[in-house]
Tab-separated table of C-alpha atoms and ligand atoms in Angstrom:
chain	number	residue	atom	x	y	z
A	936	MET	CA	-33.084	-24.788	15.961
A	937	LYS	CA	-33.460	-21.048	15.445
A	938	PRO	CA	-32.078	-19.584	12.200
A	939	ILE	CA	-28.578	-18.124	11.984
A	940	ASN	CA	-28.707	-14.499	10.899
A	941	VAL	CA	-26.630	-13.138	8.058
A	942	GLY	CA	-25.958	-9.571	6.992
A	943	LEU	CA	-24.748	-8.897	3.469
A	944	LEU	CA	-22.346	-6.124	2.593
A	945	GLY	CA	-22.847	-5.611	-1.139
A	946	LEU	CA	-25.512	-6.851	-3.555
A	947	GLY	CA	-23.512	-6.661	-6.767
A	948	THR	CA	-22.533	-9.618	-8.946
A	949	VAL	CA	-21.498	-11.921	-6.085
A	950	GLY	CA	-23.890	-10.518	-3.479
A	951	GLY	CA	-26.808	-10.883	-5.866
A	952	GLY	CA	-25.706	-14.427	-6.724
A	953	THR	CA	-25.449	-15.296	-3.041
A	954	LEU	CA	-28.964	-14.059	-2.284
A	955	THR	CA	-30.344	-15.954	-5.278
A	956	VAL	CA	-28.649	-19.218	-4.367
A	957	LEU	CA	-29.618	-18.959	-0.694
A	958	ARG	CA	-33.234	-18.402	-1.687
A	959	ARG	CA	-33.407	-21.003	-4.450
A	960	ASN	CA	-31.676	-23.785	-2.503
A	961	ALA	CA	-32.965	-22.853	0.944
A	962	THR	CA	-34.314	-26.323	1.724
A	963	GLU	CA	-31.160	-28.155	0.631
A	964	ILE	CA	-28.956	-25.661	2.469
A	965	THR	CA	-30.936	-25.959	5.710
A	966	ARG	CA	-30.788	-29.767	5.504
A	967	ARG	CA	-27.008	-29.477	5.270
A	968	ALA	CA	-26.391	-26.714	7.780
A	969	GLY	CA	-28.782	-28.045	10.394
A	970	ARG	CA	-30.606	-24.749	10.687
A	971	GLU	CA	-31.950	-22.036	8.418
A	972	ILE	CA	-29.459	-19.490	7.087
A	973	ARG	CA	-31.506	-16.310	7.017
A	974	VAL	CA	-30.400	-13.065	5.389
A	975	LEU	CA	-31.604	-10.361	7.737
A	976	ARG	CA	-30.464	-7.244	5.932
A	977	ALA	CA	-28.075	-5.941	3.291
A	978	ALA	CA	-26.057	-2.791	2.804
A	979	VAL	CA	-25.806	-1.523	-0.771
A	980	ARG	CA	-24.375	1.493	-2.555
A	981	ASN	CA	-27.384	2.126	-4.768
A	982	LEU	CA	-30.812	1.468	-3.254
A	983	ASP	CA	-32.745	1.791	-6.503
A	984	LYS	CA	-30.516	-0.717	-8.297
A	985	ALA	CA	-30.739	-3.237	-5.451
A	986	LYS	CA	-34.468	-3.044	-4.751
A	987	LEU	CA	-35.609	-5.307	-7.570
A	988	LEU	CA	-33.354	-8.161	-6.450
A	989	ALA	CA	-33.794	-7.591	-2.716
A	990	GLY	CA	-37.603	-7.834	-2.678
A	991	ASP	CA	-38.677	-7.519	0.983
A	992	LEU	CA	-35.100	-7.708	2.318
A	993	PRO	CA	-34.370	-4.548	4.382
A	994	LEU	CA	-31.688	-2.440	2.697
A	995	SER	CA	-29.505	0.332	3.916
A	996	THR	CA	-26.738	2.429	2.413
A	997	ASN	CA	-24.748	2.448	5.637
A	998	PRO	CA	-22.708	-0.753	5.974
A	999	PHE	CA	-22.291	-0.165	9.725
A	1000	ASP	CA	-26.040	-0.783	10.050
A	1001	VAL	CA	-25.180	-4.404	9.208
A	1002	VAL	CA	-21.874	-4.701	11.053
A	1003	ASP	CA	-23.239	-3.205	14.273
A	1004	ASP	CA	-26.619	-4.980	14.205
A	1005	PRO	CA	-26.709	-7.148	17.371
A	1006	GLU	CA	-29.101	-9.597	15.638
A	1007	ILE	CA	-26.551	-10.562	13.009
A	1008	ASP	CA	-24.289	-13.596	13.570
A	1009	ILE	CA	-22.359	-13.640	10.268
A	1010	VAL	CA	-21.297	-10.685	8.167
A	1011	VAL	CA	-20.717	-11.482	4.487
A	1012	GLU	CA	-18.351	-8.936	2.967
A	1013	LEU	CA	-18.797	-8.721	-0.807
A	1014	ILE	CA	-17.926	-5.109	-1.551
A	1015	GLY	CA	-14.274	-5.797	-2.472
A	1016	GLY	CA	-11.258	-3.495	-2.292
A	1017	LEU	CA	-9.237	-2.603	0.782
A	1018	GLU	CA	-11.209	0.215	2.412
A	1019	PRO	CA	-13.798	0.371	3.808
A	1020	ALA	CA	-13.830	-3.448	3.578
A	1021	ARG	CA	-10.945	-3.779	6.085
A	1022	GLU	CA	-12.544	-1.462	8.579
A	1023	LEU	CA	-15.903	-3.211	8.289
A	1024	VAL	CA	-14.436	-6.682	8.698
A	1025	MET	CA	-12.368	-5.591	11.733
A	1026	GLN	CA	-15.456	-3.967	13.229
A	1027	ALA	CA	-17.545	-7.101	12.636
A	1028	ILE	CA	-14.861	-9.176	14.387
A	1029	ALA	CA	-14.664	-6.698	17.255
A	1030	ASN	CA	-18.457	-7.065	17.567
A	1031	GLY	CA	-17.981	-10.849	17.914
A	1032	LYS	CA	-19.403	-11.736	14.495
A	1033	HIS	CA	-18.108	-14.353	12.113
A	1034	VAL	CA	-17.074	-13.102	8.696
A	1035	VAL	CA	-17.364	-14.649	5.239
A	1036	THR	CA	-15.550	-12.787	2.512
A	1037	ALA	CA	-14.724	-13.132	-1.192
A	1038	ASN	CA	-12.150	-10.357	-0.936
A	1039	LYS	CA	-8.790	-11.727	-2.103
A	1040	HIS	CA	-7.145	-8.308	-2.078
A	1041	LEU	CA	-8.098	-7.787	1.558
A	1042	ILE	CA	-7.047	-11.260	2.723
A	1043	ALA	CA	-3.735	-11.191	0.794
A	1044	LYS	CA	-2.841	-7.748	2.203
A	1045	HIS	CA	-4.361	-7.759	5.680
A	1046	GLY	CA	-5.071	-11.440	6.346
A	1047	ASN	CA	-2.452	-11.716	9.108
A	1048	GLU	CA	-4.007	-8.869	11.094
A	1049	ILE	CA	-7.564	-10.066	10.423
A	1050	PHE	CA	-6.885	-13.673	11.482
A	1051	ALA	CA	-5.074	-12.542	14.641
A	1052	ALA	CA	-8.081	-10.399	15.596
A	1053	ALA	CA	-10.486	-13.250	14.783
A	1054	GLN	CA	-8.397	-15.679	16.828
A	1055	ALA	CA	-8.438	-13.363	19.797
A	1056	LYS	CA	-12.223	-12.998	19.559
A	1057	GLY	CA	-12.885	-16.718	18.879
A	1058	VAL	CA	-14.717	-16.003	15.627
A	1059	MET	CA	-14.282	-17.487	12.163
A	1060	VAL	CA	-13.216	-15.701	8.992
A	1061	ALA	CA	-13.969	-17.861	5.967
A	1062	PHE	CA	-12.699	-16.955	2.488
A	1063	GLU	CA	-13.265	-19.856	0.050
A	1064	ALA	CA	-14.714	-17.477	-2.549
A	1065	ALA	CA	-11.536	-15.380	-2.539
A	1066	VAL	CA	-9.609	-17.926	-4.625
A	1067	ALA	CA	-10.736	-19.542	-7.874
A	1068	GLY	CA	-14.434	-18.646	-7.491
A	1069	GLY	CA	-16.511	-21.798	-7.176
A	1070	ILE	CA	-13.616	-24.290	-6.934
A	1071	PRO	CA	-13.350	-25.505	-3.321
A	1072	ILE	CA	-9.578	-25.185	-3.390
A	1073	ILE	CA	-9.225	-23.673	0.102
A	1074	LYS	CA	-11.171	-26.596	1.546
A	1075	ALA	CA	-9.159	-29.101	-0.476
A	1076	LEU	CA	-5.796	-27.691	0.570
A	1077	ARG	CA	-6.690	-26.970	4.174
A	1078	GLU	CA	-8.560	-30.170	4.930
A	1079	GLY	CA	-8.545	-32.711	2.094
A	1080	LEU	CA	-4.759	-32.653	1.694
A	1081	SER	CA	-3.824	-32.238	5.335
A	1082	ALA	CA	-1.821	-35.494	5.360
A	1083	ASN	CA	0.583	-34.131	2.774
A	1084	ARG	CA	3.699	-32.080	2.634
A	1085	ILE	CA	2.731	-29.801	-0.246
A	1086	GLU	CA	5.636	-29.607	-2.700
A	1087	TRP	CA	4.234	-27.123	-5.186
A	1088	LEU	CA	1.079	-25.742	-6.667
A	1089	ALA	CA	0.416	-24.014	-9.972
A	1090	GLY	CA	-2.830	-22.351	-10.874
A	1091	ILE	CA	-4.715	-20.556	-13.580
A	1092	ILE	CA	-6.388	-18.288	-11.055
A	1093	ASN	CA	-7.397	-15.265	-13.082
A	1094	GLY	CA	-10.288	-15.954	-15.415
A	1095	THR	CA	-10.064	-12.656	-17.243
A	1096	SER	CA	-6.488	-13.147	-18.387
A	1097	ASN	CA	-7.160	-16.763	-19.286
A	1098	PHE	CA	-10.188	-15.657	-21.293
A	1099	ILE	CA	-8.053	-13.054	-23.101
A	1100	LEU	CA	-5.252	-15.552	-23.856
A	1101	THR	CA	-7.758	-18.131	-25.129
A	1102	GLU	CA	-9.614	-15.669	-27.413
A	1103	MET	CA	-6.334	-14.291	-28.744
A	1104	ARG	CA	-5.136	-17.785	-29.599
A	1105	ASP	CA	-8.367	-19.246	-30.951
A	1106	LYS	CA	-9.848	-16.242	-32.725
A	1107	GLY	CA	-6.935	-13.908	-33.176
A	1108	ALA	CA	-9.061	-11.375	-31.275
A	1109	ALA	CA	-7.594	-8.031	-30.236
A	1110	PHE	CA	-6.610	-7.635	-26.598
A	1111	GLU	CA	-8.869	-4.625	-25.958
A	1112	ASP	CA	-12.012	-6.268	-27.447
A	1113	VAL	CA	-11.643	-9.384	-25.323
A	1114	LEU	CA	-11.048	-7.343	-22.189
A	1115	LYS	CA	-14.264	-5.418	-22.861
A	1116	GLN	CA	-16.131	-8.709	-23.239
A	1117	ALA	CA	-14.720	-9.968	-19.906
A	1118	GLN	CA	-15.894	-6.754	-18.235
A	1119	GLU	CA	-19.384	-7.163	-19.675
A	1120	LEU	CA	-19.509	-10.773	-18.421
A	1121	GLY	CA	-18.636	-9.598	-14.897
A	1122	TYR	CA	-15.270	-11.411	-14.697
A	1123	ALA	CA	-12.924	-8.444	-14.697
A	1124	GLU	CA	-11.880	-6.518	-11.595
A	1125	ALA	CA	-13.038	-2.914	-11.070
A	1126	ASP	CA	-9.485	-1.992	-12.088
A	1127	PRO	CA	-8.713	-4.384	-14.956
A	1128	THR	CA	-4.960	-3.845	-14.608
A	1129	PHE	CA	-5.306	-6.158	-11.586
A	1130	ASP	CA	-6.293	-8.910	-14.015
A	1131	ILE	CA	-3.943	-8.110	-16.845
A	1132	GLU	CA	-0.824	-7.406	-14.797
A	1133	GLY	CA	-1.140	-10.495	-12.628
A	1134	ILE	CA	-1.978	-8.625	-9.408
A	1135	ASP	CA	-5.309	-10.418	-8.835
A	1136	ALA	CA	-3.580	-13.769	-9.443
A	1137	ALA	CA	-0.825	-12.766	-6.988
A	1138	HIS	CA	-3.457	-12.001	-4.322
A	1139	LYS	CA	-4.919	-15.485	-4.775
A	1140	LEU	CA	-1.501	-17.141	-4.939
A	1141	THR	CA	-0.498	-15.441	-1.684
A	1142	ILE	CA	-3.540	-16.970	0.004
A	1143	LEU	CA	-2.917	-20.421	-1.471
A	1144	SER	CA	0.760	-20.384	-0.459
A	1145	ALA	CA	-0.086	-19.487	3.139
A	1146	ILE	CA	-2.447	-22.461	3.395
A	1147	ALA	CA	-0.211	-24.838	1.487
A	1148	PHE	CA	2.961	-24.173	3.464
A	1149	GLY	CA	1.705	-22.747	6.763
A	1150	ILE	CA	3.370	-19.367	6.273
A	1151	PRO	CA	1.960	-15.862	6.858
A	1152	MET	CA	0.425	-13.912	3.965
A	1153	GLN	CA	3.300	-12.190	2.140
A	1154	PHE	CA	1.771	-10.529	-0.890
A	1155	ASP	CA	4.538	-7.920	-1.055
A	1156	ARG	CA	7.118	-10.658	-1.644
A	1157	ALA	CA	5.281	-12.263	-4.588
A	1158	TYR	CA	6.797	-11.710	-8.033
A	1159	THR	CA	4.110	-10.410	-10.404
A	1160	GLU	CA	4.245	-10.204	-14.179
A	1161	GLY	CA	1.128	-10.030	-16.356
A	1162	ILE	CA	0.150	-10.801	-19.936
A	1163	SER	CA	0.249	-7.323	-21.435
A	1164	LYS	CA	3.607	-7.817	-23.165
A	1165	LEU	CA	2.772	-11.150	-24.766
A	1166	THR	CA	2.544	-11.144	-28.544
A	1167	ARG	CA	0.603	-13.411	-30.913
A	1168	GLU	CA	3.964	-14.349	-32.364
A	1169	ASP	CA	5.087	-15.872	-29.047
A	1170	VAL	CA	1.782	-17.702	-28.645
A	1171	GLN	CA	2.295	-19.198	-32.132
A	1172	TYR	CA	5.955	-20.160	-31.627
A	1173	ALA	CA	5.103	-21.769	-28.310
A	1174	GLU	CA	2.448	-23.847	-30.055
A	1175	GLU	CA	4.844	-24.907	-32.779
A	1176	LEU	CA	7.137	-26.209	-30.067
A	1177	GLY	CA	4.288	-28.105	-28.337
A	1178	TYR	CA	3.469	-25.603	-25.573
A	1179	ARG	CA	0.592	-23.348	-24.505
A	1180	ILE	CA	1.107	-20.011	-22.740
A	1181	LYS	CA	-0.903	-19.530	-19.550
A	1182	LEU	CA	-0.735	-16.942	-16.796
A	1183	LEU	CA	0.231	-19.162	-13.861
A	1184	GLY	CA	0.542	-18.520	-10.167
A	1185	ILE	CA	3.270	-20.832	-8.864
A	1186	ALA	CA	4.246	-21.554	-5.266
A	1187	ARG	CA	7.012	-24.042	-4.782
A	1188	ARG	CA	9.000	-25.315	-1.831
A	1189	ALA	CA	12.635	-24.967	-2.934
A	1190	GLU	CA	15.838	-25.844	-1.057
A	1191	ASN	CA	16.404	-22.410	0.486
A	1192	GLY	CA	12.904	-21.051	0.652
A	1193	ILE	CA	9.607	-20.709	-1.143
A	1194	GLU	CA	9.126	-19.513	-4.709
A	1195	LEU	CA	6.096	-17.271	-5.064
A	1196	ARG	CA	5.557	-16.030	-8.583
A	1197	VAL	CA	2.920	-15.061	-11.131
A	1198	HIS	CA	3.940	-14.824	-14.785
A	1199	PRO	CA	3.053	-16.060	-18.261
A	1200	THR	CA	4.344	-19.600	-18.542
A	1201	LEU	CA	4.865	-22.120	-21.310
A	1202	ILE	CA	3.313	-25.463	-20.363
A	1203	PRO	CA	3.476	-28.679	-22.416
A	1204	GLU	CA	0.210	-28.823	-24.363
A	1205	ARG	CA	-0.432	-32.428	-23.256
A	1206	ARG	CA	-0.919	-31.375	-19.622
A	1207	LEU	CA	-4.584	-31.125	-18.621
A	1208	ILE	CA	-4.037	-27.668	-17.163
A	1209	ALA	CA	-2.709	-26.403	-20.511
A	1210	ASN	CA	-6.175	-27.085	-21.903
A	1211	VAL	CA	-8.101	-25.009	-19.367
A	1212	ASP	CA	-9.622	-22.358	-21.597
A	1213	GLY	CA	-11.891	-19.314	-21.449
A	1214	ALA	CA	-12.642	-17.850	-18.042
A	1215	MET	CA	-12.197	-21.223	-16.323
A	1216	ASN	CA	-9.711	-21.656	-13.488
A	1217	ALA	CA	-7.667	-24.689	-12.462
A	1218	VAL	CA	-5.204	-25.375	-9.688
A	1219	LEU	CA	-2.702	-28.215	-9.813
A	1220	VAL	CA	-1.398	-29.229	-6.390
A	1221	LYS	CA	1.446	-31.677	-5.826
A	1222	GLY	CA	1.445	-33.345	-2.414
A	1223	ASP	CA	4.118	-35.838	-1.406
A	1224	ALA	CA	1.618	-38.568	-0.541
A	1225	VAL	CA	-1.201	-37.965	-3.005
A	1226	GLY	CA	0.906	-36.911	-5.995
A	1227	PRO	CA	-0.530	-34.345	-8.399
A	1228	THR	CA	-4.200	-33.400	-8.020
A	1229	LEU	CA	-6.110	-31.006	-10.259
A	1230	TYR	CA	-9.077	-28.811	-9.352
A	1231	TYR	CA	-11.079	-27.213	-12.180
A	1232	GLY	CA	-14.102	-24.962	-12.427
A	1233	ALA	CA	-15.510	-21.495	-12.886
A	1234	GLY	CA	-13.229	-18.942	-11.276
A	1235	ALA	CA	-15.628	-16.007	-11.413
A	1236	GLY	CA	-19.231	-15.054	-12.044
A	1237	ALA	CA	-22.274	-14.590	-9.830
A	1238	GLU	CA	-23.426	-18.081	-8.932
A	1239	PRO	CA	-20.094	-19.939	-9.098
A	1240	THR	CA	-18.640	-17.475	-6.569
A	1241	ALA	CA	-21.876	-17.580	-4.567
A	1242	SER	CA	-21.456	-21.355	-4.397
A	1243	ALA	CA	-18.241	-20.811	-2.385
A	1244	VAL	CA	-19.760	-18.051	-0.235
A	1245	VAL	CA	-22.723	-20.244	0.690
A	1246	ALA	CA	-20.470	-23.239	1.419
A	1247	ASP	CA	-18.581	-21.014	3.878
A	1248	LEU	CA	-21.899	-19.938	5.413
A	1249	VAL	CA	-22.853	-23.588	5.929
A	1250	ASP	CA	-19.431	-24.328	7.477
A	1251	VAL	CA	-19.637	-21.363	9.826
A	1252	THR	CA	-23.227	-22.253	10.761
A	1253	ARG	CA	-22.211	-25.819	11.661
A	1254	LEU	CA	-19.175	-24.705	13.691
A	1255	HIS	CA	-20.750	-21.611	15.231
A	1256	THR	CA	-21.327	-23.383	18.558
A	1257	ALA	CA	-18.107	-25.443	18.485
A	1258	ASP	CA	-15.198	-24.708	20.813
A	1259	PRO	CA	-12.911	-22.334	18.803
A	1260	HIS	CA	-9.929	-24.636	19.477
A	1261	HIS	CA	-11.621	-27.458	17.626
A	1262	ARG	CA	-12.269	-25.475	14.458
A	1263	VAL	CA	-10.047	-25.754	11.372
A	1264	PRO	CA	-7.357	-23.061	11.758
A	1265	HIS	CA	-7.689	-20.093	9.368
A	1266	LEU	CA	-4.406	-20.919	7.633
A	1267	ALA	CA	-4.674	-24.721	7.968
A	1268	PHE	CA	-1.781	-24.877	10.445
A	1269	GLN	CA	-2.175	-24.003	14.130
A	1270	PRO	CA	-1.503	-20.262	14.531
A	1271	ASP	CA	1.590	-20.854	16.723
A	1272	GLN	CA	2.977	-23.288	14.135
A	1273	LEU	CA	3.394	-20.879	11.221
A	1274	SER	CA	6.808	-21.180	9.581
A	1275	ASP	CA	9.274	-18.372	8.840
A	1276	THR	CA	10.655	-20.045	5.704
A	1277	PRO	CA	11.643	-17.106	3.506
A	1278	ILE	CA	10.116	-16.253	0.146
A	1279	LEU	CA	12.954	-16.414	-2.379
A	1280	PRO	CA	13.874	-13.344	-4.394
A	1281	MET	CA	13.085	-13.834	-8.092
A	1282	ASP	CA	16.824	-13.967	-8.931
A	1283	GLU	CA	17.084	-17.229	-6.973
A	1284	VAL	CA	14.136	-18.977	-8.653
A	1285	ARG	CA	14.934	-22.029	-10.770
A	1286	THR	CA	12.936	-22.684	-13.930
A	1287	ALA	CA	13.340	-23.208	-17.694
A	1288	TYR	CA	12.996	-20.417	-20.284
A	1289	TYR	CA	11.713	-19.576	-23.734
A	1290	LEU	CA	13.871	-16.859	-25.278
A	1291	ARG	CA	13.019	-15.090	-28.564
A	1292	LEU	CA	15.342	-12.655	-30.197
A	1293	ARG	CA	15.806	-10.926	-33.517
A	1294	ALA	CA	19.262	-11.101	-35.053
A	1295	PHE	CA	20.934	-10.256	-38.338
A	1296	ASP	CA	21.298	-13.351	-40.529
A	1297	ARG	CA	25.097	-13.456	-40.722
A	1298	PRO	CA	27.909	-15.892	-39.853
A	1299	GLY	CA	28.832	-16.315	-36.207
A	1300	VAL	CA	25.698	-14.797	-34.656
A	1301	LEU	CA	24.353	-18.101	-33.325
A	1302	ALA	CA	27.838	-19.034	-32.127
A	1303	ASP	CA	28.055	-15.778	-30.138
A	1304	ILE	CA	24.652	-16.365	-28.550
A	1305	THR	CA	25.307	-19.983	-27.620
A	1306	ARG	CA	28.711	-19.034	-26.213
A	1307	ILE	CA	27.105	-16.476	-23.886
A	1308	LEU	CA	24.584	-19.062	-22.707
A	1309	ALA	CA	27.314	-21.678	-22.165
A	1310	ASP	CA	29.416	-19.183	-20.198
A	1311	SER	CA	26.382	-18.522	-17.970
A	1312	HIS	CA	25.955	-22.294	-17.387
A	1313	ILE	CA	22.690	-22.338	-19.324
A	1314	SER	CA	22.029	-25.497	-21.305
A	1315	ILE	CA	19.923	-25.260	-24.480
A	1316	ASP	CA	17.049	-27.703	-24.812
A	1317	ALA	CA	15.713	-26.714	-28.249
A	1318	MET	CA	16.456	-24.056	-30.838
A	1319	VAL	CA	14.584	-22.812	-33.929
A	1320	GLN	CA	15.702	-20.205	-36.419
A	1321	LYS	CA	12.982	-18.864	-38.666
A	1322	GLU	CA	13.757	-17.910	-42.261
A	1323	PRO	CA	13.841	-14.153	-42.713
A	1324	ALA	CA	10.607	-12.707	-44.127
A	1325	GLU	CA	10.788	-11.529	-47.757
A	1326	GLY	CA	13.066	-8.494	-48.002
A	1327	GLU	CA	14.113	-8.633	-44.327
A	1328	GLU	CA	17.652	-9.061	-43.026
A	1329	GLN	CA	16.723	-10.098	-39.520
A	1330	VAL	CA	15.562	-13.506	-38.348
A	1331	ASN	CA	13.693	-14.681	-35.289
A	1332	ILE	CA	15.614	-17.144	-33.141
A	1333	ILE	CA	13.744	-19.098	-30.485
A	1334	LEU	CA	15.565	-20.991	-27.760
A	1335	LEU	CA	14.277	-23.213	-24.989
A	1336	THR	CA	16.639	-23.726	-22.070
A	1337	HIS	CA	16.910	-26.425	-19.441
A	1338	ILE	CA	16.203	-25.465	-15.830
A	1339	THR	CA	18.566	-22.802	-14.587
A	1340	VAL	CA	18.726	-19.947	-12.075
A	1341	GLU	CA	16.907	-16.746	-13.054
A	1342	LYS	CA	19.883	-14.490	-12.298
A	1343	ASN	CA	22.035	-16.405	-14.810
A	1344	VAL	CA	19.386	-15.941	-17.475
A	1345	ASN	CA	19.089	-12.220	-16.744
A	1346	ALA	CA	22.874	-11.826	-17.010
A	1347	ALA	CA	22.960	-13.770	-20.296
A	1348	ILE	CA	20.063	-11.733	-21.746
A	1349	ALA	CA	21.902	-8.486	-20.997
A	1350	LYS	CA	24.992	-9.784	-22.840
A	1351	ILE	CA	22.948	-11.065	-25.786
A	1352	GLU	CA	21.123	-7.742	-26.119
A	1353	ALA	CA	24.497	-5.963	-26.197
A	1354	LEU	CA	25.605	-7.919	-29.278
A	1355	ASP	CA	25.787	-5.772	-32.435
A	1356	ALA	CA	24.021	-8.468	-34.419
A	1357	VAL	CA	21.038	-8.593	-32.083
A	1358	ALA	CA	18.183	-6.128	-32.563
A	1359	GLY	CA	15.985	-4.924	-29.733
A	1360	GLN	CA	15.172	-6.815	-26.574
A	1361	VAL	CA	15.101	-10.511	-25.879
A	1362	MET	CA	11.596	-11.818	-25.096
A	1363	ARG	CA	11.819	-14.056	-22.058
A	1364	ILE	CA	8.950	-16.342	-20.952
A	1365	ARG	CA	9.366	-18.899	-18.219
A	1366	LEU	CA	8.619	-22.547	-18.920
A	1367	GLU	CA	7.394	-25.202	-16.505
A	1368	GLU	CA	7.015	-28.910	-17.297
A	1369	LEU	CA	4.608	-29.431	-14.323
A	1370	ALA	CA	5.532	-33.102	-14.389
A	1371	ALA	CA	4.198	-35.531	-11.801
A	1372	LYS	CA	7.719	-36.341	-10.564
B	502	LIG	N1	-11.219	-10.781	-11.886
B	502	LIG	C1	-11.223	-12.115	-11.355
B	502	LIG	C2	-10.920	-13.063	-12.474
B	502	LIG	C3	-12.566	-12.403	-10.708
B	502	LIG	O1	-10.981	-12.677	-13.639
B	502	LIG	O2	-10.622	-14.214	-12.212
B	502	LIG	C4	-12.547	-13.578	-9.797
B	502	LIG	O3	-11.710	-13.382	-8.705
């Protein structure tokens, strides 16, 4: 059979990795796809930089040379960001080309519009590389778990922040130094606040939630809190209590809607996912039939991400000639079967909490605090009061609560902070048991 022709947009970390893997494993890939996957041309920003890697591959600095080339069957978008990526993807679809993309930002923000356009044109848009790099989590959720009603999923889906948290815990490294290292290793986003403030994880969580629950992409409704306010002190106290702190993306089917949230989370240290360190990613998915399943691997980097891009290329190549109605739907569920289950506001989310506060070491302070919690219907699970440091009058009090509603905790925190005996703000970190039941 004649080769399928691919045009690459971008030859940076992931684009370079994709070209390398396609070339190195060409025989294996052809045996799987049933025909050769041939890169016909690539668009790059900097010709000089790309030439060495590209070899005899024709290069251009105008991405429309790729998108409008009638010879090209599949456009691989690896430039990232919203524009011009959105325009290029929409133009590729309008030209009747399939699209493979690693662009989580684009899919989380404009996925609904992109899939509708692709549906209308009968082309595929594949995006395995957009979530958790090399881990085939889209495939697993969309196809492997299609018998299940997904109850919840929780993922470490930003390698940079996991790398930072790990280095801070293991080596006591400074935040800035570790971030710099992550940038040098090619893990960090162009704007590293996306990594540190949980935005990149929220993009990926939005995509996972859509496929898990058959809902449209709703990035703007995701709650996003990053790791920049975490202190070494909290990491240590969490460990003393038997927990690790991870930046988790959590999507959960609750009674009145769907919880969609990214935030630092205490997890029992005995859970496998609590031991996912460095830049590695992991996604824990709970299906009603299968129970909990865990997917682990490299969430970023040239070849791990290329692994997902090339797998999508193989899929698209195999299904290229199939009747569009017999292909796996973009969001796992048939497009007319998407659900309008609402995303819950953060106030309505139910979880447990770690609270740390500084208080003057005098009679009645603990009684005042526990009274406020009791009045807010918050039950205490564990409590530790640290001895004051030499010459200090204030002590650190750490409380773990049972599961409660976020708005009750917020109200209680405001009252605790207003107490004369309490200094400064209460540190609040959510806690999830992630138990199988
Ligand atoms: N900045 C991302 C991360 C890259 O650190 O996980 C992969 O999406």
